[in-house]
Amino acid sequence: MSDIKEDLINEIKELLKIDDNDKVIDINPNYLKYFDEDELKDIVFRLIDKRVEHIKGNSTYLDEIYLKTKKDDI
């Protein structure tokens, strides 16, 4: 396996972690060997997009809570 593919797979494993305290996520290497570099890059980009959307969703939720507390509507 090329160094680029290994780097992409390691990045995918990191993106799959929920938080920094999680142990390494194992992915079946037999499954990953079927993907070429472009497909692995696409997986990385999709995981990054999901993480960004998750953060935005949390931010919006926290903003709503903050606004409610300012109004004492809780």
Short mmCIF file of C-alpha atoms in Angstrom, two decimals:
data_model
loop_
_atom_site.label_atom_id
_atom_site.label_comp_id
_atom_site.label_asym_id
_atom_site.label_seq_id
_atom_site.Cartn_x
_atom_site.Cartn_y
_atom_site.Cartn_z
CA MET A 1 0.00 0.00 0.00
CA SER A 2 1.33 3.44 -0.86
CA ASP A 3 2.29 6.01 1.75
CA ILE A 4 -0.49 8.30 0.55
CA LYS A 5 -3.12 5.59 1.01
CA GLU A 6 -1.77 4.82 4.47
CA ASP A 7 -1.90 8.52 5.39
CA LEU A 8 -5.47 8.79 4.12
CA ILE A 9 -6.52 5.69 6.05
CA ASN A 10 -4.92 7.07 9.22
CA GLU A 11 -6.76 10.34 8.69
CA ILE A 12 -10.04 8.46 8.26
CA LYS A 13 -9.39 6.62 11.51
CA GLU A 14 -8.79 9.93 13.30
CA LEU A 15 -11.94 11.48 11.83
CA LEU A 16 -14.00 8.51 12.99
CA LYS A 17 -13.01 9.11 16.60
CA ILE A 18 -15.65 10.85 18.66
CA ASP A 19 -13.15 12.58 20.92
CA ASP A 20 -9.40 12.68 21.56
CA ASN A 21 -9.68 10.13 24.38
CA ASP A 22 -10.97 7.40 22.06
CA LYS A 23 -8.57 4.64 21.22
CA VAL A 24 -7.59 4.02 17.64
CA ILE A 25 -10.43 2.91 15.41
CA ASP A 26 -9.56 -0.25 13.52
CA ILE A 27 -10.73 -0.60 9.96
CA ASN A 28 -10.51 -3.93 8.20
CA PRO A 29 -7.51 -3.50 5.84
CA ASN A 30 -9.04 -5.99 3.39
CA TYR A 31 -11.99 -3.65 3.00
CA LEU A 32 -9.81 -0.59 2.45
CA LYS A 33 -7.58 -2.15 -0.18
CA TYR A 34 -10.47 -1.93 -2.65
CA PHE A 35 -10.47 1.86 -2.50
CA ASP A 36 -8.10 3.89 -4.62
CA GLU A 37 -6.55 7.17 -3.44
CA ASP A 38 -9.30 9.35 -4.95
CA GLU A 39 -12.02 7.33 -3.23
CA LEU A 40 -10.18 7.54 0.09
CA LYS A 41 -9.80 11.31 -0.36
CA ASP A 42 -13.53 11.53 -1.00
CA ILE A 43 -14.21 9.62 2.23
CA VAL A 44 -11.92 12.01 4.14
CA PHE A 45 -13.69 15.06 2.69
CA ARG A 46 -17.13 13.64 3.50
CA LEU A 47 -16.08 12.89 7.09
CA ILE A 48 -14.71 16.42 7.45
CA ASP A 49 -17.98 17.85 6.10
CA LYS A 50 -19.97 15.77 8.59
CA ARG A 51 -17.76 16.94 11.45
CA VAL A 52 -18.15 20.60 10.39
CA GLU A 53 -21.92 20.22 10.10
CA HIS A 54 -22.01 18.59 13.54
CA ILE A 55 -20.05 21.48 15.04
CA LYS A 56 -22.32 24.03 13.32
CA GLY A 57 -25.39 22.19 14.63
CA ASN A 58 -24.01 22.23 18.16
CA SER A 59 -23.13 25.90 17.84
CA THR A 60 -26.65 26.79 16.69
CA TYR A 61 -28.16 24.78 19.55
CA LEU A 62 -25.90 26.45 22.11
CA ASP A 63 -26.70 29.89 20.66
CA GLU A 64 -30.42 29.18 21.05
CA ILE A 65 -29.94 28.14 24.67
CA TYR A 66 -27.86 31.24 25.36
CA LEU A 67 -30.52 33.51 23.87
CA LYS A 68 -33.20 31.83 25.95
CA THR A 69 -31.18 32.33 29.12
CA LYS A 70 -30.74 36.00 28.31
CA LYS A 71 -34.53 36.31 28.09
CA ASP A 72 -35.08 34.17 31.21
CA ASP A 73 -37.46 31.99 29.17
CA ILE A 74 -36.15 28.66 30.40
#
